Coordinates of C-alpha atoms in Angstrom, one line a residue:
M1 CA 0.0 0.0 0.0
S2 CA 1.4 3.4 -0.9
L3 CA 0.3 6.7 0.5
P4 CA 0.5 10.2 -1.0
P5 CA 3.2 12.3 0.8
E6 CA 0.7 14.5 2.5
K7 CA -1.3 11.5 3.8
A8 CA 1.9 9.8 5.0
S9 CA 2.9 13.0 6.9
E10 CA -0.6 13.2 8.4
L11 CA -0.5 9.5 9.5
K12 CA 3.0 10.0 11.1
Q13 CA 1.7 13.0 13.0
L14 CA -1.3 11.1 14.4
I15 CA 0.9 8.2 15.5
H16 CA 3.3 10.7 17.2
Q17 CA 0.4 12.3 19.0
Q18 CA -0.8 9.0 20.3
L19 CA 2.6 7.9 21.4
S20 CA 3.1 11.2 23.3
K21 CA -0.3 10.8 24.9
M22 CA 0.7 7.4 26.2
D23 CA 4.2 8.7 27.3
V24 CA 5.8 5.8 25.4
H25 CA 9.1 7.6 25.1
G26 CA 9.4 8.0 28.8
R27 CA 8.6 4.3 29.4
I28 CA 11.2 3.3 26.8
R29 CA 13.9 5.3 28.6
E30 CA 13.1 3.7 31.9
I31 CA 13.2 0.2 30.4
L32 CA 16.4 1.1 28.5
A33 CA 18.1 2.2 31.7
E34 CA 16.8 -0.9 33.6
T35 CA 18.0 -3.2 30.9
I36 CA 21.5 -1.7 30.8
R37 CA 21.7 -1.9 34.6
E38 CA 20.4 -5.5 34.9
E39 CA 21.3 -7.3 31.7
L40 CA 24.4 -5.6 30.1
A41 CA 27.5 -7.5 30.8
P42 CA 30.6 -5.6 32.1
D43 CA 32.6 -6.4 28.9
Q44 CA 29.7 -5.4 26.6
Q45 CA 29.8 -1.8 25.5
Q46 CA 26.6 -1.5 23.4
L47 CA 22.9 -2.7 23.7
S48 CA 21.5 -4.1 20.4
T49 CA 18.2 -3.1 18.9
E50 CA 17.1 -6.7 19.1
D51 CA 17.8 -6.8 22.9
L52 CA 15.8 -3.6 23.4
I53 CA 12.8 -4.9 21.4
K54 CA 12.8 -8.1 23.5
A55 CA 12.8 -6.1 26.6
L56 CA 9.9 -3.9 25.4
R57 CA 7.9 -6.9 24.3
R58 CA 8.5 -8.7 27.6
R59 CA 7.2 -5.8 29.6
G60 CA 4.1 -5.5 27.4
I61 CA 4.9 -2.0 25.9
I62 CA 4.5 -3.1 22.3
D63 CA 1.2 -4.8 23.0
D64 CA -0.1 -1.6 24.8
V65 CA 0.9 0.6 21.8
M66 CA -0.8 -1.7 19.2
K67 CA -4.0 -1.8 21.3
E68 CA -4.2 2.0 21.4
L69 CA -3.4 2.6 17.7
N70 CA -6.5 2.2 15.5
F71 CA -5.7 2.0 11.9
V72 CA -8.7 2.9 9.6
T73 CA -8.9 2.9 5.9
D74 CA -10.7 6.3 5.3
N75 CA -9.5 8.2 2.3
V76 CA -6.9 5.6 1.4
D77 CA -6.8 4.9 -2.3
Q78 CA -5.9 1.3 -2.7
E79 CA -6.9 -1.8 -4.6
L80 CA -8.7 -4.4 -2.5
P81 CA -9.4 -8.1 -3.3
S82 CA -11.9 -9.2 -5.8
S83 CA -13.8 -6.5 -7.6
P84 CA -16.6 -8.2 -9.4
K85 CA -18.4 -6.4 -12.1
Q86 CA -22.1 -7.2 -12.8
P87 CA -24.3 -7.5 -15.8
V88 CA -23.2 -7.6 -18.6
G89 CA -20.0 -6.5 -16.9
F90 CA -18.9 -4.2 -14.1
T91 CA -16.0 -1.9 -14.9
D92 CA -12.9 -0.8 -13.1
R93 CA -12.9 2.5 -11.3
Q94 CA -11.0 4.2 -8.5
S95 CA -12.0 2.9 -5.1
T96 CA -14.4 5.1 -3.2
L97 CA -14.0 6.2 0.4
L98 CA -14.3 3.2 2.7
K99 CA -16.3 3.1 5.9
K100 CA -14.7 2.2 9.2
T101 CA -15.4 -1.3 10.4
N102 CA -14.2 -3.6 13.1
I103 CA -12.0 -6.4 11.8
D104 CA -10.9 -9.4 13.8
P105 CA -7.2 -9.8 13.2
T106 CA -7.4 -13.5 13.7
R107 CA -9.9 -14.1 10.9
R108 CA -9.6 -14.1 7.1
Y109 CA -11.7 -11.8 5.0
L110 CA -12.5 -11.3 1.4
Y111 CA -13.2 -7.7 0.4
L112 CA -15.4 -7.6 -2.6
Q113 CA -15.9 -4.2 -4.2
V114 CA -18.4 -3.4 -7.0
L115 CA -17.1 -0.6 -9.2
G116 CA -19.8 0.0 -11.7
G117 CA -21.8 -1.5 -14.5
K118 CA -21.8 -1.4 -18.3
A119 CA -24.0 -2.4 -21.3
F120 CA -27.4 -2.5 -19.7
L121 CA -28.8 -1.9 -23.1
E122 CA -32.4 -2.0 -22.2
H123 CA -31.8 1.2 -20.3
L124 CA -29.9 2.9 -23.2
Q125 CA -32.5 5.6 -23.6
E126 CA -33.2 6.0 -19.9
P127 CA -33.2 9.8 -19.0
E128 CA -31.0 11.1 -16.2
P129 CA -32.9 10.8 -12.9
I130 CA -34.2 14.1 -11.5
P131 CA -33.3 14.7 -7.8
G132 CA -36.3 14.0 -5.6
Q133 CA -38.2 12.2 -8.4
A134 CA -39.0 8.5 -8.0
C135 CA -37.2 6.3 -10.5
S136 CA -36.5 2.6 -11.1
T137 CA -33.5 1.2 -9.2
F138 CA -31.1 -1.7 -9.2
T139 CA -30.1 -3.5 -6.0
L140 CA -27.3 -6.1 -5.8
C141 CA -27.8 -8.8 -3.2
L142 CA -25.0 -11.2 -2.1
H143 CA -24.8 -14.4 -0.2
F144 CA -21.6 -16.1 0.9
R145 CA -21.2 -18.8 3.6
N146 CA -24.3 -17.9 5.6
Q147 CA -23.7 -14.1 5.3
R148 CA -26.0 -11.8 3.3
F149 CA -25.5 -8.3 2.0
R150 CA -27.4 -5.8 0.0
S151 CA -26.1 -2.8 -1.9
K152 CA -27.5 0.7 -1.9
P153 CA -30.2 1.1 -4.6
V154 CA -28.9 2.9 -7.7
P155 CA -30.9 4.4 -10.5
C156 CA -31.4 2.2 -13.5
A157 CA -29.1 3.3 -16.4
C158 CA -27.1 1.9 -19.2
E159 CA -24.1 2.3 -16.9
P160 CA -25.5 2.0 -13.4
D161 CA -23.4 3.7 -10.8
F162 CA -22.6 0.8 -8.4
H163 CA -20.1 1.8 -5.8
D164 CA -20.4 -0.7 -2.9
G165 CA -18.0 -2.8 -0.9
F166 CA -18.7 -6.0 1.0
L167 CA -16.6 -7.5 3.7
L168 CA -17.0 -11.3 3.5
E169 CA -15.6 -13.5 6.3
V170 CA -13.9 -16.6 5.0
H171 CA -14.4 -18.7 8.2
R172 CA -14.2 -22.4 8.9
E173 CA -17.4 -24.3 9.7
N174 CA -15.9 -27.2 11.7
L175 CA -16.6 -27.3 15.4
G176 CA -13.8 -25.8 17.4
D177 CA -12.1 -24.0 14.5
G178 CA -14.1 -20.8 14.8
T179 CA -11.3 -18.8 16.3
R180 CA -8.5 -20.1 14.1
M181 CA -7.4 -18.2 11.1
A182 CA -8.0 -20.2 7.9
D183 CA -4.8 -21.1 6.1
S184 CA -4.2 -21.1 2.3
T185 CA -5.0 -24.8 2.0
T186 CA -8.3 -24.3 3.9
M187 CA -9.3 -21.3 1.7
L188 CA -8.5 -23.2 -1.5
S189 CA -10.8 -26.0 -0.3
I190 CA -13.7 -23.7 0.2
S191 CA -15.7 -24.1 -3.0
D192 CA -18.7 -22.0 -2.0
P193 CA -19.2 -19.3 -4.6
V194 CA -20.4 -15.8 -3.9
H195 CA -24.1 -15.9 -5.1
M196 CA -25.0 -12.5 -6.6
V197 CA -28.6 -11.6 -7.4
L198 CA -29.5 -8.4 -9.2
I199 CA -33.0 -7.0 -8.5
K200 CA -34.8 -4.2 -10.3
T201 CA -37.4 -2.2 -8.3
D202 CA -39.8 0.1 -10.3
I203 CA -41.5 3.3 -9.2
F204 CA -44.4 1.2 -7.9
A205 CA -42.1 -0.8 -5.7
E206 CA -42.6 -3.9 -7.9
T207 CA -39.5 -6.1 -8.0
T208 CA -38.1 -8.0 -11.0
L209 CA -35.3 -10.5 -11.0
V210 CA -32.7 -9.3 -13.5
A211 CA -29.9 -11.7 -13.0
S212 CA -28.5 -14.5 -10.8
Y213 CA -24.8 -15.3 -10.9
F214 CA -22.3 -17.5 -9.0
L215 CA -18.9 -15.8 -8.6
E216 CA -15.8 -18.0 -8.3
W217 CA -13.6 -15.9 -5.9
R218 CA -10.6 -18.2 -5.3
S219 CA -8.6 -16.7 -8.2
V220 CA -7.7 -13.9 -5.8
L221 CA -5.7 -16.4 -3.7
G222 CA -3.1 -16.8 -6.5
S223 CA -2.9 -13.1 -7.5
E224 CA -0.1 -10.7 -6.7
N225 CA -0.7 -8.8 -3.4
G226 CA -4.0 -10.7 -2.9
V227 CA -5.8 -8.3 -5.4
T228 CA -7.6 -9.1 -8.6
N229 CA -10.1 -7.4 -10.9
L230 CA -12.9 -9.5 -12.4
T231 CA -15.3 -8.8 -15.2
V232 CA -18.6 -10.6 -14.5
E233 CA -20.7 -11.6 -17.5
L234 CA -24.1 -13.0 -16.9
M235 CA -23.3 -16.5 -18.1
G236 CA -22.8 -19.1 -15.4
L237 CA -19.2 -20.2 -14.6
A238 CA -18.5 -23.9 -14.2
L239 CA -17.0 -24.6 -10.8
E240 CA -15.0 -27.8 -10.6
R241 CA -17.3 -29.2 -13.3
Q242 CA -15.7 -32.6 -13.8
K243 CA -16.8 -34.2 -10.5
T244 CA -20.1 -32.3 -10.5
A245 CA -20.8 -33.3 -14.2
E246 CA -20.1 -36.9 -13.5
K247 CA -22.5 -37.0 -10.5
E248 CA -25.2 -35.2 -12.5
R249 CA -24.7 -37.6 -15.4
L250 CA -25.1 -40.7 -13.2
F251 CA -28.2 -39.2 -11.6
L252 CA -29.7 -38.5 -15.0
V253 CA -29.0 -42.1 -16.1
Y254 CA -30.7 -43.3 -12.9
A255 CA -33.7 -41.0 -13.2
K256 CA -34.3 -42.2 -16.8
Q257 CA -34.2 -45.8 -15.6
W258 CA -36.5 -45.0 -12.7
W259 CA -39.0 -43.3 -15.1
R260 CA -39.0 -46.3 -17.5
E261 CA -39.8 -48.6 -14.5
Y262 CA -42.5 -46.2 -13.4
L263 CA -44.2 -46.3 -16.8
Q264 CA -44.1 -50.1 -16.9
I265 CA -46.3 -50.2 -13.8
R266 CA -49.2 -48.5 -15.6
P267 CA -49.1 -46.8 -19.1
S268 CA -51.4 -44.0 -17.9
H269 CA -48.6 -42.8 -15.6
N270 CA -47.2 -41.0 -18.6
S271 CA -49.8 -38.3 -18.0
R272 CA -49.2 -37.8 -14.3
L273 CA -47.3 -34.8 -13.0
V274 CA -44.1 -36.5 -11.9
K275 CA -41.6 -33.7 -11.9
I276 CA -38.0 -34.9 -11.4
F277 CA -36.2 -31.8 -12.7
A278 CA -37.0 -28.1 -12.7
Q279 CA -35.3 -25.2 -14.5
D280 CA -34.0 -22.3 -12.3
E281 CA -33.7 -18.6 -13.2
N282 CA -30.3 -19.3 -14.8
G283 CA -31.8 -21.9 -17.2
I284 CA -30.2 -24.8 -15.4
N285 CA -32.1 -28.0 -15.0
R286 CA -31.7 -29.2 -11.4
P287 CA -33.3 -32.1 -9.4
V288 CA -36.4 -30.8 -7.6
C289 CA -35.1 -32.2 -4.3
S290 CA -32.2 -29.6 -4.5
Y291 CA -34.8 -26.8 -4.1
V292 CA -35.6 -27.9 -0.5
K293 CA -33.5 -28.1 2.6
P294 CA -34.2 -27.8 6.4
L295 CA -34.2 -24.1 7.1
R296 CA -34.1 -22.6 10.6
A297 CA -35.5 -19.2 11.0
G298 CA -33.7 -18.5 14.3
R299 CA -35.7 -16.0 16.4
L300 CA -37.5 -14.5 13.4
L301 CA -40.3 -17.0 13.3
D302 CA -41.6 -18.8 16.4
T303 CA -44.0 -21.5 15.1
P304 CA -44.7 -23.5 11.9
R305 CA -48.0 -21.7 11.5
Q306 CA -46.2 -18.3 11.7
A307 CA -43.8 -19.6 9.1
A308 CA -46.8 -20.5 6.9
R309 CA -48.1 -16.9 7.4
F310 CA -44.7 -15.5 6.4
V311 CA -44.6 -17.5 3.2
N312 CA -48.2 -16.5 2.5
V313 CA -47.5 -12.7 2.6
L314 CA -44.6 -13.0 0.1
G315 CA -46.0 -11.9 -3.2
Y316 CA -47.4 -14.4 -5.8
E317 CA -46.6 -14.0 -9.4
R318 CA -46.7 -16.6 -12.1
A319 CA -43.7 -17.0 -14.4
P320 CA -44.4 -14.9 -17.6
V321 CA -45.6 -16.7 -20.7
I322 CA -44.9 -15.4 -24.2
G323 CA -47.6 -16.5 -26.7
G324 CA -50.1 -19.3 -26.1
G325 CA -49.7 -22.7 -24.6
G326 CA -49.4 -23.8 -21.0
K327 CA -47.6 -22.3 -18.0
Q328 CA -43.9 -21.6 -18.4
E329 CA -41.8 -23.5 -15.9
Q330 CA -39.3 -21.6 -13.9
W331 CA -38.4 -22.3 -10.3
C332 CA -36.2 -19.8 -8.4
T333 CA -33.3 -20.4 -6.1
L334 CA -34.1 -19.4 -2.6
L335 CA -31.9 -16.2 -2.6
A336 CA -33.5 -15.0 -5.8
F337 CA -37.0 -15.6 -4.4
L338 CA -36.3 -13.8 -1.1
C339 CA -34.6 -10.9 -2.7
R340 CA -37.4 -10.4 -5.2
N341 CA -40.0 -10.9 -2.5
K342 CA -42.4 -12.7 -4.8
G343 CA -42.6 -15.8 -6.9
D344 CA -44.7 -18.7 -8.3
C345 CA -46.5 -21.4 -6.2
E346 CA -43.5 -23.7 -6.5
D347 CA -41.2 -21.1 -4.9
H348 CA -43.6 -20.6 -2.0
A349 CA -44.1 -24.4 -1.5
N350 CA -40.3 -25.0 -1.5
L351 CA -39.7 -22.3 1.1
L352 CA -42.5 -23.4 3.3
C353 CA -41.4 -27.1 3.1
S354 CA -37.9 -26.0 4.0
L355 CA -39.1 -24.1 7.1
L356 CA -41.3 -26.9 8.3
L357 CA -38.4 -29.3 7.9
G358 CA -36.4 -26.9 10.0
Y359 CA -39.1 -27.2 12.7
G360 CA -38.6 -30.9 12.8
L361 CA -41.7 -31.9 10.9
E362 CA -41.8 -34.6 8.2
A363 CA -42.7 -32.3 5.3
F364 CA -42.9 -32.8 1.5
V365 CA -43.7 -30.7 -1.5
C366 CA -46.6 -32.0 -3.5
V367 CA -46.9 -31.5 -7.3
G368 CA -50.3 -32.0 -8.8
T369 CA -53.3 -30.0 -10.1
K370 CA -56.1 -27.8 -8.8
A371 CA -59.5 -27.3 -10.3
K372 CA -59.6 -27.1 -14.2
G373 CA -56.4 -29.1 -14.3
V374 CA -54.2 -26.1 -13.3
T375 CA -50.7 -27.3 -12.3
H376 CA -50.0 -26.5 -8.6
A377 CA -47.6 -27.2 -5.8
W378 CA -48.4 -27.3 -2.1
V379 CA -46.9 -28.8 1.1
M380 CA -47.8 -31.9 3.1
T381 CA -46.8 -33.0 6.6
C382 CA -47.1 -36.5 8.0
G383 CA -47.8 -36.7 11.7
T384 CA -46.4 -39.5 13.9
D385 CA -50.0 -40.8 14.3
G386 CA -50.5 -41.0 10.5
T387 CA -52.3 -37.6 10.2
I388 CA -51.9 -36.0 6.8
T389 CA -52.1 -32.2 6.7
F390 CA -52.0 -30.1 3.6
W391 CA -50.5 -26.6 3.8
E392 CA -51.4 -24.1 1.1
S393 CA -48.4 -21.9 0.8
L394 CA -50.2 -19.1 -1.1
T395 CA -52.9 -18.6 1.6
G396 CA -51.5 -20.1 4.8
H397 CA -54.6 -22.4 5.1
R398 CA -54.3 -25.9 6.5
Y399 CA -56.4 -28.9 5.5
L400 CA -56.7 -32.4 7.1
H401 CA -56.8 -35.2 4.5
K402 CA -59.0 -38.3 5.0
P403 CA -58.9 -40.6 2.0
T404 CA -62.3 -41.8 0.6
N405 CA -62.9 -45.2 -1.0
P406 CA -64.6 -44.7 -4.3
D407 CA -65.8 -48.3 -4.4
E408 CA -67.8 -48.0 -1.2
P409 CA -71.6 -47.4 -1.7
S410 CA -71.5 -44.5 0.8
A411 CA -68.7 -42.7 -1.1
A412 CA -71.1 -40.3 -2.7
E413 CA -72.5 -39.4 0.6
Q414 CA -69.1 -38.7 2.1
S415 CA -68.4 -35.0 2.6
K416 CA -66.4 -33.3 -0.1
P417 CA -63.0 -32.2 1.0
L418 CA -62.4 -28.5 1.7
Y419 CA -59.0 -28.4 0.0
P420 CA -58.7 -27.3 -3.6
Y421 CA -56.4 -30.0 -4.9
R422 CA -57.6 -32.5 -7.5
T423 CA -54.7 -34.8 -8.5
I424 CA -51.2 -35.5 -7.2
G425 CA -48.3 -37.0 -9.2
C426 CA -45.3 -36.9 -6.8
V427 CA -44.0 -35.7 -3.5
F428 CA -40.5 -34.9 -2.5
N429 CA -38.2 -33.2 0.0
H430 CA -34.4 -32.9 0.4
Q431 CA -33.9 -36.6 0.9
M432 CA -36.8 -38.4 -0.8
F433 CA -38.6 -38.4 -4.1
L434 CA -41.7 -40.6 -4.6
G435 CA -44.0 -41.1 -7.6
N436 CA -47.7 -41.8 -7.1
C437 CA -48.4 -45.3 -8.5
Q438 CA -51.9 -45.8 -7.1
P439 CA -54.7 -46.7 -9.6
S440 CA -56.1 -43.2 -9.4
D441 CA -54.1 -40.0 -8.9
S442 CA -57.1 -38.2 -7.3
V443 CA -56.1 -36.6 -4.1
E444 CA -59.5 -37.5 -2.5
S445 CA -58.8 -41.3 -2.7
C446 CA -55.1 -41.1 -2.4
V447 CA -53.5 -43.0 0.5
F448 CA -50.3 -41.3 1.8
D449 CA -48.6 -44.3 3.3
L450 CA -45.2 -43.4 1.8
N451 CA -43.6 -46.6 3.0
D452 CA -45.9 -48.7 0.9
E453 CA -44.0 -49.2 -2.4
S454 CA -47.2 -50.5 -4.1
K455 CA -48.6 -47.0 -3.7
W456 CA -45.6 -44.8 -3.9
K457 CA -42.5 -45.7 -6.0
P458 CA -39.4 -44.2 -4.3
M459 CA -36.2 -43.1 -5.8
S460 CA -33.0 -44.3 -4.2
E461 CA -32.2 -42.0 -1.3
E462 CA -28.5 -42.5 -2.0
A463 CA -29.1 -41.3 -5.6
V464 CA -30.9 -38.2 -4.3
K465 CA -28.2 -37.5 -1.8
S466 CA -25.5 -37.8 -4.4
V467 CA -26.7 -34.6 -6.1
C468 CA -28.9 -32.8 -3.5
A469 CA -27.1 -33.2 -0.2
P470 CA -25.2 -30.1 1.1
G471 CA -21.8 -30.0 -0.5
A472 CA -22.6 -32.9 -2.9
T473 CA -21.9 -30.8 -5.9
T474 CA -20.4 -27.4 -6.4
S475 CA -23.3 -26.3 -8.7
L476 CA -25.8 -26.6 -5.8
P477 CA -26.6 -23.1 -4.6
P478 CA -26.2 -22.7 -0.9
F479 CA -29.3 -21.8 1.2
P480 CA -29.1 -18.3 2.7
P481 CA -30.4 -17.5 6.1
L482 CA -33.5 -15.3 6.5
C483 CA -33.0 -11.6 7.2
A484 CA -34.9 -9.6 9.8
S485 CA -37.4 -7.0 8.6
T486 CA -36.1 -3.5 8.1
I487 CA -39.6 -2.0 8.2
D488 CA -40.7 0.1 11.2
A489 CA -44.3 -1.2 11.6
S490 CA -45.6 1.9 13.6
V491 CA -44.1 4.4 11.2
T492 CA -45.3 2.6 8.1
S493 CA -48.8 2.1 9.6
N494 CA -49.0 5.9 10.4
G495 CA -47.8 6.8 6.9
I496 CA -50.3 4.7 5.0
E497 CA -53.1 5.8 7.3
M498 CA -52.3 9.5 6.7
Q499 CA -52.2 8.9 2.9
L500 CA -55.5 7.1 3.0
R501 CA -57.1 9.9 5.0
L502 CA -56.0 12.4 2.3
L503 CA -57.2 10.2 -0.5
V504 CA -60.6 9.7 1.1
S505 CA -61.0 13.5 1.8
E506 CA -60.1 14.3 -1.9
H507 CA -62.5 11.7 -3.2
R508 CA -65.4 13.0 -1.0
K509 CA -64.5 16.5 -2.0
D510 CA -64.9 15.6 -5.7
L511 CA -68.4 14.3 -4.8
G512 CA -69.3 17.5 -3.0
L513 CA -69.1 15.9 0.5
T514 CA -67.3 17.2 3.6
T515 CA -65.2 14.8 5.7
V516 CA -65.0 14.7 9.4
W517 CA -62.6 12.2 11.0
E518 CA -63.1 10.8 14.5
D519 CA -59.7 9.7 16.0
Q520 CA -61.2 7.8 18.9
L521 CA -63.3 5.6 16.5
S522 CA -60.2 5.0 14.4
Y523 CA -58.3 3.9 17.5
L524 CA -61.1 1.5 18.5
L525 CA -60.6 -0.4 15.2
S526 CA -57.1 -1.5 16.2
P527 CA -58.1 -4.6 18.2
A528 CA -60.1 -5.9 15.3
L529 CA -57.1 -5.7 12.9
A530 CA -54.9 -7.5 15.5
S531 CA -57.5 -10.2 15.9
Y532 CA -57.8 -10.7 12.1
E533 CA -54.0 -11.2 11.8
F534 CA -53.9 -13.5 14.8
E535 CA -56.7 -15.6 13.2
R536 CA -54.8 -15.8 9.9
T537 CA -51.7 -17.0 11.7
T538 CA -53.2 -19.4 14.2
S539 CA -56.7 -20.2 12.8
I540 CA -58.0 -19.2 16.2
S541 CA -60.4 -16.3 16.6
A542 CA -60.0 -14.1 19.7
G543 CA -60.8 -10.6 20.9
N544 CA -63.9 -10.0 18.8
E545 CA -66.1 -9.7 21.9
E546 CA -64.2 -6.8 23.3
F547 CA -64.1 -5.0 20.0
Q548 CA -67.8 -5.3 19.5
D549 CA -68.5 -4.1 23.0
A550 CA -66.3 -1.0 22.5
I551 CA -68.0 -0.1 19.3
R552 CA -71.5 -0.4 20.9
R553 CA -70.4 2.1 23.5
A554 CA -68.8 4.4 21.0
V555 CA -71.9 4.6 18.7
P556 CA -74.8 6.5 20.3
D557 CA -78.4 5.3 20.1
G558 CA -80.1 6.1 16.8
H559 CA -76.8 5.9 15.0
T560 CA -75.5 3.3 12.5
F561 CA -72.0 1.8 12.4
K562 CA -70.4 0.2 9.3
G563 CA -67.0 -1.2 9.0
F564 CA -65.0 -2.8 6.2
P565 CA -61.7 -4.6 6.8
I566 CA -59.4 -5.6 3.9
H567 CA -56.0 -7.2 3.7
F568 CA -53.0 -6.5 1.4
V569 CA -49.4 -7.7 1.2
Y570 CA -48.0 -4.4 -0.3
R571 CA -47.6 -0.9 1.2
N572 CA -48.8 1.3 -1.7
A573 CA -51.7 3.4 -0.2
R574 CA -53.0 4.7 -3.6
R575 CA -53.1 1.2 -5.0
A576 CA -54.9 -0.1 -1.9
F577 CA -57.4 2.7 -2.0
A578 CA -58.2 2.0 -5.7
T579 CA -58.8 -1.7 -4.8
C580 CA -61.1 -0.7 -1.9
L581 CA -63.2 1.5 -4.1
R582 CA -64.0 -1.5 -6.3
S583 CA -65.9 -3.1 -3.4
P584 CA -69.5 -1.7 -3.3
F585 CA -69.6 -2.1 0.5
C586 CA -66.4 -0.2 1.0
E587 CA -67.4 2.5 -1.5
E588 CA -70.7 2.9 0.5
I589 CA -68.7 3.7 3.6
I590 CA -66.2 6.0 2.0
C591 CA -69.0 7.9 0.2
C592 CA -71.4 7.8 3.1
R593 CA -74.1 10.5 3.1
G594 CA -76.3 11.4 6.0
D595 CA -76.6 13.3 9.3
Q596 CA -73.6 13.6 11.6
V597 CA -71.4 11.4 9.5
R598 CA -68.1 10.6 11.1
L599 CA -65.4 8.6 9.3
A600 CA -62.6 6.4 10.6
V601 CA -59.7 4.5 9.1
R602 CA -57.1 2.4 10.8
V603 CA -54.0 0.7 9.3
R604 CA -52.0 -1.9 11.0
V605 CA -48.8 -3.3 9.4
F606 CA -47.5 -6.6 10.7
T607 CA -43.9 -7.2 9.7
Y608 CA -42.2 -10.5 8.8
P609 CA -38.7 -11.6 7.8
E610 CA -37.3 -10.3 4.5
S611 CA -39.3 -7.1 4.9
A612 CA -42.5 -9.0 4.0
C613 CA -45.6 -7.6 5.6
A614 CA -49.3 -8.0 6.1
V615 CA -51.2 -4.8 5.8
W616 CA -54.7 -4.6 7.3
I617 CA -56.9 -1.6 6.6
M618 CA -60.3 -1.0 8.1
F619 CA -62.6 1.8 6.9
A620 CA -65.6 2.7 9.1
C621 CA -68.3 5.3 9.5
K622 CA -71.1 6.1 11.9
Y623 CA -74.0 8.3 11.1
R624 CA -77.4 9.2 12.5
S625 CA -80.2 7.1 10.9
V626 CA -82.9 9.2 9.2
L627 CA -86.1 7.4 8.4

């Protein structure tokens, strides 16, 4: 590292001031005199520098000085390891000012600095962003060995102005090695790539997955001074492909043989939804079992049902289809799904199954159809008592399954199931894959005894583990941990509520109506919203009696009260208001006419990991009834 002359002079001055403050010079003189008096032989005329350093180290002077001196990297122009450049390629630029951070001197770190982007041609005609005006932004998300990072949003442009640095700890995972510095051999053996996901957020806060990329970082270990510059193009790199390719080839051969055996059981199996491979956002076909892994939420989620609610409030969006035909198949890696905050039913089911496995349940993803033959995925758990429970990841609803026997005369009289599922082709998790080989693939009559090979044809667990177990192949994306929400629920609730008040007042003004808000009535709506969210999470209704009693006391005799609750998973007040107006009942409240009309609105935002949220809104009015 080289410093400009003026910076070197400034650094020397700071060190000198610190040494003077500690009276280091005086302490050195004392030790020097003591050393000469005690250790210098009569025939020795001179004390060497080495002897003096040993004496200073023995008395702890050097350690005291190093503890007091804090070296920071502000305003130092230097190259730092691994500067990846994102789509279609990030470019070299001078390093920006670095923030102070605490670094453990006993650990190894990889500093990854993003220095810009080039050739985002879809934004070639993008105008320069006007200060203060909302614009679409890019955000770069990173995951490396259980660490997650997110860049500052930058305006979308042909050459986006990325200037972010990420300090990644290259730690060892073996028990007992947490405090040891990883040596060169250890770092070379770490095959985990840096998973980079680029997200675009438009002015309506809608997110789009732009790119997903796995960065091989170990080239920096062989570079001079531990520094390297990389140009990242959005085409996947092959990491140690020989072993991985061989394992994948052998699994493909096995899967083909398994499929031939499955078809020999019954020719009609050819039309069943038995999905062994799925394509991810990078266009790579991967075994479906690799999309699931036991995932622990730490202290972010407390119960399986709360986990189901979290998955439910993540946005739902089907993969885009160009032209006619059926649904386009694209499953997302977990990091891409979480960073985008929305995905298809398969993405929701994979995440929910992973969370339920993390809670110690025996969970599987089910692939089949809903009404009208629409392909769908949901989650199933098997209780120790044989109870089969279906979990709908898009709604958070749970359904008990009791198989019906279509041959029994009373079958027609048996109650119809409440769940929306019609057929099931296969179930899988991180260790097992089973194809439904029962005479009928109808969910109603299906028996979920997964140990009965006459009903469910299993794949070899060893074959599944060979390509889906953690560390089995280097092409397997690591599972990131969940991140805590960055949303302040109270501030966000107040902000949306104020916007809705303004929108209602403007709407009524256009209709020639005045608006009088009653704050106390608005406050009384809070328990109802909390009760609705509690019921969504636990399926238990509580607190309605107190709410109803409070409303009866707040509404005088001869007055009428009307309330309308509604639920959203986004925080756009204008969009929510437009949706509310499409409900005749809500419009009747907002446009209420009469004597002594008082309006109320209450918003309650419930936050979940990954900044997902459930937004409950309740509009209400009370007015004097006029016959």
